[in-house]
Coordinates of C-alpha atoms in Angstrom, one line a residue:
M1 CA 68.1 -24.7 -4.7
E2 CA 71.6 -26.3 -6.2
P3 CA 72.0 -29.2 -4.9
G4 CA 75.4 -29.2 -3.0
R5 CA 75.6 -26.2 -1.9
G6 CA 73.8 -26.7 1.1
G7 CA 70.8 -25.4 0.9
R8 CA 67.3 -27.3 2.1
E9 CA 64.8 -25.4 1.0
I10 CA 62.2 -22.6 1.0
S11 CA 58.8 -21.9 3.3
R12 CA 56.3 -19.4 2.5
R13 CA 54.0 -17.9 4.6
G14 CA 52.0 -14.6 4.0
R15 CA 52.5 -11.8 6.5
P16 CA 54.7 -14.0 8.7
D17 CA 54.7 -12.5 12.1
H18 CA 51.1 -10.8 11.7
P19 CA 48.6 -11.1 13.8
Q20 CA 44.8 -12.7 11.9
P21 CA 42.7 -10.5 11.1
D22 CA 39.3 -9.5 13.1
R23 CA 36.5 -9.3 10.1
G24 CA 34.1 -9.4 12.2
R25 CA 35.7 -7.2 14.9
P26 CA 34.5 -3.1 13.2
G27 CA 37.8 -1.2 12.8
G28 CA 39.7 -4.3 12.7
H29 CA 43.2 -4.9 11.4
A30 CA 43.4 -6.8 8.8
G31 CA 46.6 -6.1 7.5
L32 CA 45.3 -7.4 3.8
I33 CA 45.2 -3.2 2.2
Q34 CA 48.4 0.0 3.4
P35 CA 50.1 2.1 1.8
P36 CA 53.0 2.4 1.3
A37 CA 56.0 3.0 3.6
G38 CA 57.1 6.3 4.1
E39 CA 59.9 5.5 5.5
A40 CA 63.0 4.0 5.3
H41 CA 63.0 -0.2 6.5
V42 CA 63.8 -3.2 7.1
D43 CA 60.6 -5.1 8.0
Y44 CA 62.3 -6.9 10.9
N45 CA 64.7 -6.1 13.0
T46 CA 66.9 -8.9 14.9
L47 CA 65.2 -10.9 17.3
T48 CA 61.7 -10.4 14.4
G49 CA 64.3 -12.7 11.8
Q50 CA 64.6 -15.0 14.4
K51 CA 61.7 -15.6 15.6
A52 CA 59.7 -15.9 12.3
A53 CA 62.5 -18.2 10.9
A54 CA 61.8 -21.1 14.1
R55 CA 58.5 -21.1 13.6
M56 CA 58.4 -21.0 9.7
H57 CA 60.6 -24.4 10.5
E58 CA 58.9 -25.9 13.2
Q59 CA 55.3 -25.8 11.0
H60 CA 57.6 -27.1 7.7
F61 CA 60.0 -29.4 9.3
G62 CA 58.5 -29.8 12.9
S63 CA 61.5 -28.5 15.0
R64 CA 62.1 -24.8 15.9
D65 CA 65.9 -25.6 15.6
G66 CA 67.8 -27.8 12.5
Y67 CA 69.4 -25.5 10.4
R68 CA 72.9 -23.6 10.8
R69 CA 71.9 -20.1 9.3
F70 CA 68.9 -18.7 7.4
C71 CA 68.0 -16.3 5.4
C72 CA 64.5 -13.9 6.1
V73 CA 62.9 -12.3 2.0
S74 CA 60.9 -10.8 -0.1
L75 CA 59.9 -11.0 -3.4
W76 CA 58.2 -7.4 -4.2
R77 CA 56.3 -6.5 -7.3
T78 CA 53.4 -4.6 -8.7
F79 CA 50.3 -5.1 -10.5
S80 CA 49.9 -1.3 -11.9
P81 CA 51.7 -0.3 -15.6
G82 CA 54.8 1.6 -15.1
P83 CA 56.0 4.4 -14.2
Q84 CA 54.5 4.1 -10.8
D85 CA 54.1 7.3 -8.7
W86 CA 55.2 6.1 -4.7
P87 CA 58.3 3.1 -6.8
L88 CA 60.1 1.2 -3.9
A89 CA 63.6 2.1 -3.6
V90 CA 66.5 -0.3 -2.3
C91 CA 69.7 0.3 -0.2
D92 CA 73.1 -1.3 -1.5
G93 CA 73.0 -3.5 2.1
R94 CA 76.9 -2.9 1.7
S95 CA 76.8 0.9 2.7
V96 CA 74.9 0.1 6.2
A97 CA 76.4 -0.2 9.1
D98 CA 76.1 -3.3 11.4
G99 CA 75.1 -0.8 14.4
E100 CA 72.4 1.1 12.5
G101 CA 68.5 1.6 13.1
V102 CA 66.8 1.2 15.6
S103 CA 64.2 -0.8 16.7
N104 CA 60.4 -0.4 15.9
T105 CA 57.8 -2.1 17.7
L106 CA 54.8 -2.9 16.1
F107 CA 51.5 -2.7 18.1
V108 CA 47.3 -3.7 17.1
V109 CA 44.8 -2.6 19.3
D110 CA 41.8 -1.3 19.1
Q111 CA 42.2 1.7 20.2
F112 CA 45.6 4.5 20.1
P113 CA 46.7 5.5 22.9
V114 CA 46.0 8.5 24.3
G115 CA 48.1 11.2 27.1
E116 CA 50.5 9.6 29.1
A117 CA 49.7 5.7 27.7
L118 CA 50.6 7.0 24.7
T119 CA 54.5 7.3 25.3
A120 CA 54.1 4.3 28.3
P121 CA 56.2 2.1 28.3
V122 CA 55.1 -1.4 27.6
E123 CA 56.1 -4.6 28.7
G124 CA 57.9 -7.1 27.0
E125 CA 57.7 -4.8 24.2
D126 CA 61.7 -6.6 23.8
Q127 CA 60.4 -9.1 23.2
M128 CA 57.2 -8.1 20.6
I129 CA 57.6 -8.2 16.8
A130 CA 59.3 -5.6 15.4
A131 CA 61.1 -3.7 12.3
T132 CA 64.2 -1.8 12.1
I133 CA 63.7 1.8 11.1
F134 CA 66.9 4.3 9.3
R135 CA 68.1 7.5 9.7
H136 CA 69.2 9.4 6.1
N137 CA 73.0 8.2 6.0
P138 CA 75.0 10.0 3.1
A139 CA 77.4 6.7 3.1
H140 CA 73.9 5.3 1.8
R141 CA 73.8 4.1 -1.4
W142 CA 69.7 4.2 -2.6
W143 CA 68.5 2.2 -5.7
Y144 CA 65.3 2.2 -7.3
F145 CA 63.7 0.8 -10.6
S146 CA 60.7 4.1 -11.8
N147 CA 58.8 1.9 -14.9
M148 CA 58.8 -1.8 -12.8
E149 CA 56.0 -4.4 -15.3
R150 CA 54.5 -6.8 -13.9
D151 CA 56.3 -9.1 -14.9
D152 CA 60.0 -7.4 -12.6
V153 CA 60.1 -8.9 -9.0
L154 CA 63.0 -7.8 -6.9
L155 CA 64.1 -10.2 -4.0
F156 CA 65.6 -8.4 -0.8
K157 CA 66.2 -9.4 2.4
F158 CA 65.2 -8.8 5.6
H159 CA 67.2 -10.7 7.4
D160 CA 70.1 -13.6 7.1
S161 CA 72.1 -14.0 10.3
D162 CA 75.1 -14.4 8.2
H163 CA 76.5 -11.2 9.8
A164 CA 79.6 -11.9 8.1
R165 CA 78.1 -10.6 4.4
T166 CA 75.7 -7.7 3.5
W167 CA 72.3 -9.3 6.1
R168 CA 69.5 -7.0 5.2
C169 CA 68.5 -4.3 2.8
P170 CA 67.0 -0.9 4.4
H171 CA 63.9 -0.4 2.0
T172 CA 61.1 2.7 1.1
A173 CA 58.4 4.3 -1.2
F174 CA 58.3 7.5 -2.3
H175 CA 56.4 9.9 -4.2
D176 CA 58.3 10.1 -7.6
T177 CA 56.7 14.3 -9.3
S178 CA 59.9 13.6 -11.7
L179 CA 57.9 11.4 -14.3
A180 CA 54.7 12.1 -16.0
H181 CA 51.8 10.3 -15.8
A182 CA 52.5 7.7 -13.0
Q183 CA 50.2 5.3 -12.4
I184 CA 49.0 4.5 -8.3
R185 CA 51.2 2.3 -8.0
A186 CA 49.5 -1.5 -7.3
S187 CA 52.7 -3.9 -5.7
I188 CA 52.4 -7.3 -3.6
E189 CA 55.4 -8.7 -1.7
L190 CA 55.9 -12.3 -0.5
R191 CA 58.3 -13.3 2.4
A192 CA 59.6 -16.7 2.0
V193 CA 62.9 -17.6 4.8
A194 CA 65.5 -20.2 3.4
Y195 CA 67.4 -22.4 5.7
W196 CA 70.6 -24.2 5.2
N197 CA 71.5 -27.6 6.8

């Protein structure tokens, strides 16, 4: 953070908003390894971003408020040599309209619902952890790095509370068959929240 810019501090925590894994339960959701996401998404919808920022601020600064702006971000990098078989593509947030996207609620369950229970309304779903999913739009401008190395990192926004600027970055992985000798992708992300006084 640059002094005098209003920045306060960046807090970090692995996988915010995700429940702690129950490693003792067979088939329990561990959230440690997952396949590349194959749909255009932002990991937080507006409410999830607000909740993550408030919770992190309370953990590190003792209150759920006390900031005028927050920005939830992801730092993403690969550990596998390039080119990767499933590179990460990022969408220029300036090409995404504010009203685009639909919430996609995260459900962690012991058993997959069947029959009518699969599509039945869930009480309180509008308050649950959710991402935002995006449909194809020819106005979107997509970019990707076909040959990322260990020292390369992408930093992009999940949610900036200041919607007067580019406030989110849809992203996705895709199977790139255009490059010979593509390597199986191994990657990691770190999520962080920045606050402004």
